[in-house]
PDB file of C-alpha atoms in Angstrom:
ATOM      1  CA  MET A   1      14.471 138.193  56.124  1.00  0.00           C
ATOM      2  CA  GLY A   2      15.816 134.641  56.771  1.00  0.00           C
ATOM      3  CA  GLY A   3      13.498 131.778  57.846  1.00  0.00           C
ATOM      4  CA  VAL A   4      13.620 130.115  61.390  1.00  0.00           C
ATOM      5  CA  ARG A   5      16.057 128.043  60.402  1.00  0.00           C
ATOM      6  CA  SER A   6      18.559 130.197  59.397  1.00  0.00           C
ATOM      7  CA  GLY A   7      18.799 133.529  61.918  1.00  0.00           C
ATOM      8  CA  ARG A   8      21.272 133.805  64.874  1.00  0.00           C
ATOM      9  CA  PRO A   9      19.117 131.629  67.005  1.00  0.00           C
ATOM     10  CA  TRP A  10      19.458 129.237  65.482  1.00  0.00           C
ATOM     11  CA  GLN A  11      23.257 129.248  64.314  1.00  0.00           C
ATOM     12  CA  ARG A  12      23.872 129.715  67.960  1.00  0.00           C
ATOM     13  CA  ALA A  13      21.796 126.820  68.947  1.00  0.00           C
ATOM     14  CA  ARG A  14      23.383 123.774  65.934  1.00  0.00           C
ATOM     15  CA  GLN A  15      27.163 125.413  67.426  1.00  0.00           C
ATOM     16  CA  GLN A  16      25.975 124.486  70.886  1.00  0.00           C
ATOM     17  CA  VAL A  17      25.060 121.228  69.737  1.00  0.00           C
ATOM     18  CA  PHE A  18      28.534 120.779  67.725  1.00  0.00           C
ATOM     19  CA  ASP A  19      29.641 121.867  70.610  1.00  0.00           C
ATOM     20  CA  GLU A  20      28.757 119.943  73.612  1.00  0.00           C
ATOM     21  CA  GLU A  21      27.825 116.555  72.177  1.00  0.00           C
ATOM     22  CA  THR A  22      30.192 114.230  70.602  1.00  0.00           C
ATOM     23  CA  HIS A  23      27.641 111.092  69.871  1.00  0.00           C
ATOM     24  CA  CYS A  24      24.671 110.631  67.693  1.00  0.00           C
ATOM     25  CA  HIS A  25      21.238 110.809  69.096  1.00  0.00           C
ATOM     26  CA  ILE A  26      19.855 108.062  66.519  1.00  0.00           C
ATOM     27  CA  CYS A  27      22.910 105.530  66.415  1.00  0.00           C
ATOM     28  CA  LYS A  28      24.447 106.212  69.234  1.00  0.00           C
ATOM     29  CA  GLU A  29      27.684 106.479  67.332  1.00  0.00           C
ATOM     30  CA  GLN A  30      30.764 109.167  67.727  1.00  0.00           C
ATOM     31  CA  VAL A  31      30.384 111.859  64.713  1.00  0.00           C
ATOM     32  CA  ASP A  32      32.980 112.931  63.460  1.00  0.00           C
ATOM     33  CA  LEU A  33      32.505 116.538  63.477  1.00  0.00           C
ATOM     34  CA  SER A  34      35.893 117.795  61.536  1.00  0.00           C
ATOM     35  CA  LEU A  35      34.045 116.359  58.329  1.00  0.00           C
ATOM     36  CA  PRO A  36      32.615 118.403  56.032  1.00  0.00           C
ATOM     37  CA  TYR A  37      29.040 118.263  54.684  1.00  0.00           C
ATOM     38  CA  ARG A  38      30.022 117.705  51.103  1.00  0.00           C
ATOM     39  CA  ASP A  39      32.613 115.013  50.238  1.00  0.00           C
ATOM     40  CA  ALA A  40      35.068 117.040  47.855  1.00  0.00           C
ATOM     41  CA  ARG A  41      35.771 114.090  45.425  1.00  0.00           C
ATOM     42  CA  THR A  42      32.105 112.952  44.523  1.00  0.00           C
ATOM     43  CA  GLY A  43      30.647 116.464  45.865  1.00  0.00           C
ATOM     44  CA  LYS A  44      27.663 114.409  47.372  1.00  0.00           C
ATOM     45  CA  VAL A  45      27.042 115.082  50.996  1.00  0.00           C
ATOM     46  CA  ASP A  46      28.848 112.635  53.144  1.00  0.00           C
ATOM     47  CA  PRO A  47      26.295 110.521  55.796  1.00  0.00           C
ATOM     48  CA  ARG A  48      28.308 110.371  58.583  1.00  0.00           C
ATOM     49  CA  SER A  49      29.208 114.381  58.416  1.00  0.00           C
ATOM     50  CA  LYS A  50      27.552 116.201  61.138  1.00  0.00           C
ATOM     51  CA  SER A  51      23.694 117.569  61.675  1.00  0.00           C
ATOM     52  CA  VAL A  52      21.237 118.609  63.943  1.00  0.00           C
ATOM     53  CA  HIS A  53      18.062 116.837  64.837  1.00  0.00           C
ATOM     54  CA  HIS A  54      14.886 117.839  66.406  1.00  0.00           C
ATOM     55  CA  LEU A  55      13.573 115.936  68.991  1.00  0.00           C
ATOM     56  CA  ASP A  56      10.091 117.769  68.084  1.00  0.00           C
ATOM     57  CA  PRO A  57       8.793 116.473  64.282  1.00  0.00           C
ATOM     58  CA  HIS A  58       7.347 119.690  63.694  1.00  0.00           C
ATOM     59  CA  PRO A  59       8.788 122.549  65.982  1.00  0.00           C
ATOM     60  CA  THR A  60       6.829 125.767  66.249  1.00  0.00           C
ATOM     61  CA  PRO A  61       9.357 128.875  64.913  1.00  0.00           C
ATOM     62  CA  GLU A  62       9.722 129.472  68.804  1.00  0.00           C
ATOM     63  CA  ASN A  63      11.026 126.022  69.394  1.00  0.00           C
ATOM     64  CA  VAL A  64      13.424 125.738  66.452  1.00  0.00           C
ATOM     65  CA  ALA A  65      16.299 126.999  68.377  1.00  0.00           C
ATOM     66  CA  ARG A  66      15.487 125.929  71.907  1.00  0.00           C
ATOM     67  CA  ARG A  67      18.316 124.086  73.027  1.00  0.00           C
ATOM     68  CA  SER A  68      16.941 121.651  74.739  1.00  0.00           C
ATOM     69  CA  ARG A  69      15.063 120.221  72.064  1.00  0.00           C
ATOM     70  CA  LEU A  70      17.735 119.500  69.549  1.00  0.00           C
ATOM     71  CA  ARG A  71      20.828 116.654  69.108  1.00  0.00           C
ATOM     72  CA  LEU A  72      23.627 116.076  67.134  1.00  0.00           C
ATOM     73  CA  ALA A  73      23.172 113.353  64.669  1.00  0.00           C
ATOM     74  CA  HIS A  74      24.688 112.255  61.656  1.00  0.00           C
ATOM     75  CA  VAL A  75      23.435 113.958  58.304  1.00  0.00           C
ATOM     76  CA  GLY A  76      22.627 109.609  57.290  1.00  0.00           C
ATOM     77  CA  CYS A  77      20.879 109.010  60.156  1.00  0.00           C
ATOM     78  CA  ASN A  78      19.018 112.317  60.416  1.00  0.00           C
ATOM     79  CA  SER A  79      17.272 111.657  56.772  1.00  0.00           C
ATOM     80  CA  SER A  80      16.303 108.564  57.235  1.00  0.00           C
ATOM     81  CA  TYR A  81      14.907 108.812  60.289  1.00  0.00           C
ATOM     82  CA  GLY A  82      12.422 111.330  59.407  1.00  0.00           C
ATOM     83  CA  ASP A  83      10.142 113.390  61.148  1.00  0.00           C
ATOM     84  CA  GLY A  84       8.897 110.460  63.062  1.00  0.00           C
ATOM     85  CA  SER A  85       5.686 109.788  61.845  1.00  0.00           C
ATOM     86  CA  ARG A  86       5.993 106.663  59.608  1.00  0.00           C
ATOM     87  CA  VAL A  87       4.755 103.962  61.057  1.00  0.00           C
ATOM     88  CA  LYS A  88       6.908 100.896  60.427  1.00  0.00           C
ATOM     89  CA  SER A  89       4.946  97.955  58.717  1.00  0.00           C
ATOM     90  CA  ARG A  90       3.630  95.023  60.522  1.00  0.00           C
ATOM     91  CA  THR A  91       3.817  91.531  59.585  1.00  0.00           C
ATOM     92  CA  SER A  92       0.066  89.331  60.035  1.00  0.00           C
ATOM     93  CA  ARG A  93       1.816  86.808  62.310  1.00  0.00           C
ATOM     94  CA  THR A  94       4.865  86.135  64.460  1.00  0.00           C
ATOM     95  CA  TRP A  95       7.638  84.637  63.292  1.00  0.00           C
TER      96      TRP A  95
END
């Protein structure tokens, strides 16, 4: 039996995101939906390729494929965003 991100509900919701959205939810730039996940020449993941960003940092199995909680994002933006739990460091004074 597949995981919650490999089943039909997840695949349908993922495809719906790709069909309905054009811009990265994180950086607001357009996502080239035709870019392959891996660069054919180098074999490395292309950070400009498409991915699905979860608005909930830790979605429950029931919500992992809920379309209203999913947005289009670049792979690079999504991976650098992480789960949103990291707090940005602050300096001790205003510069």
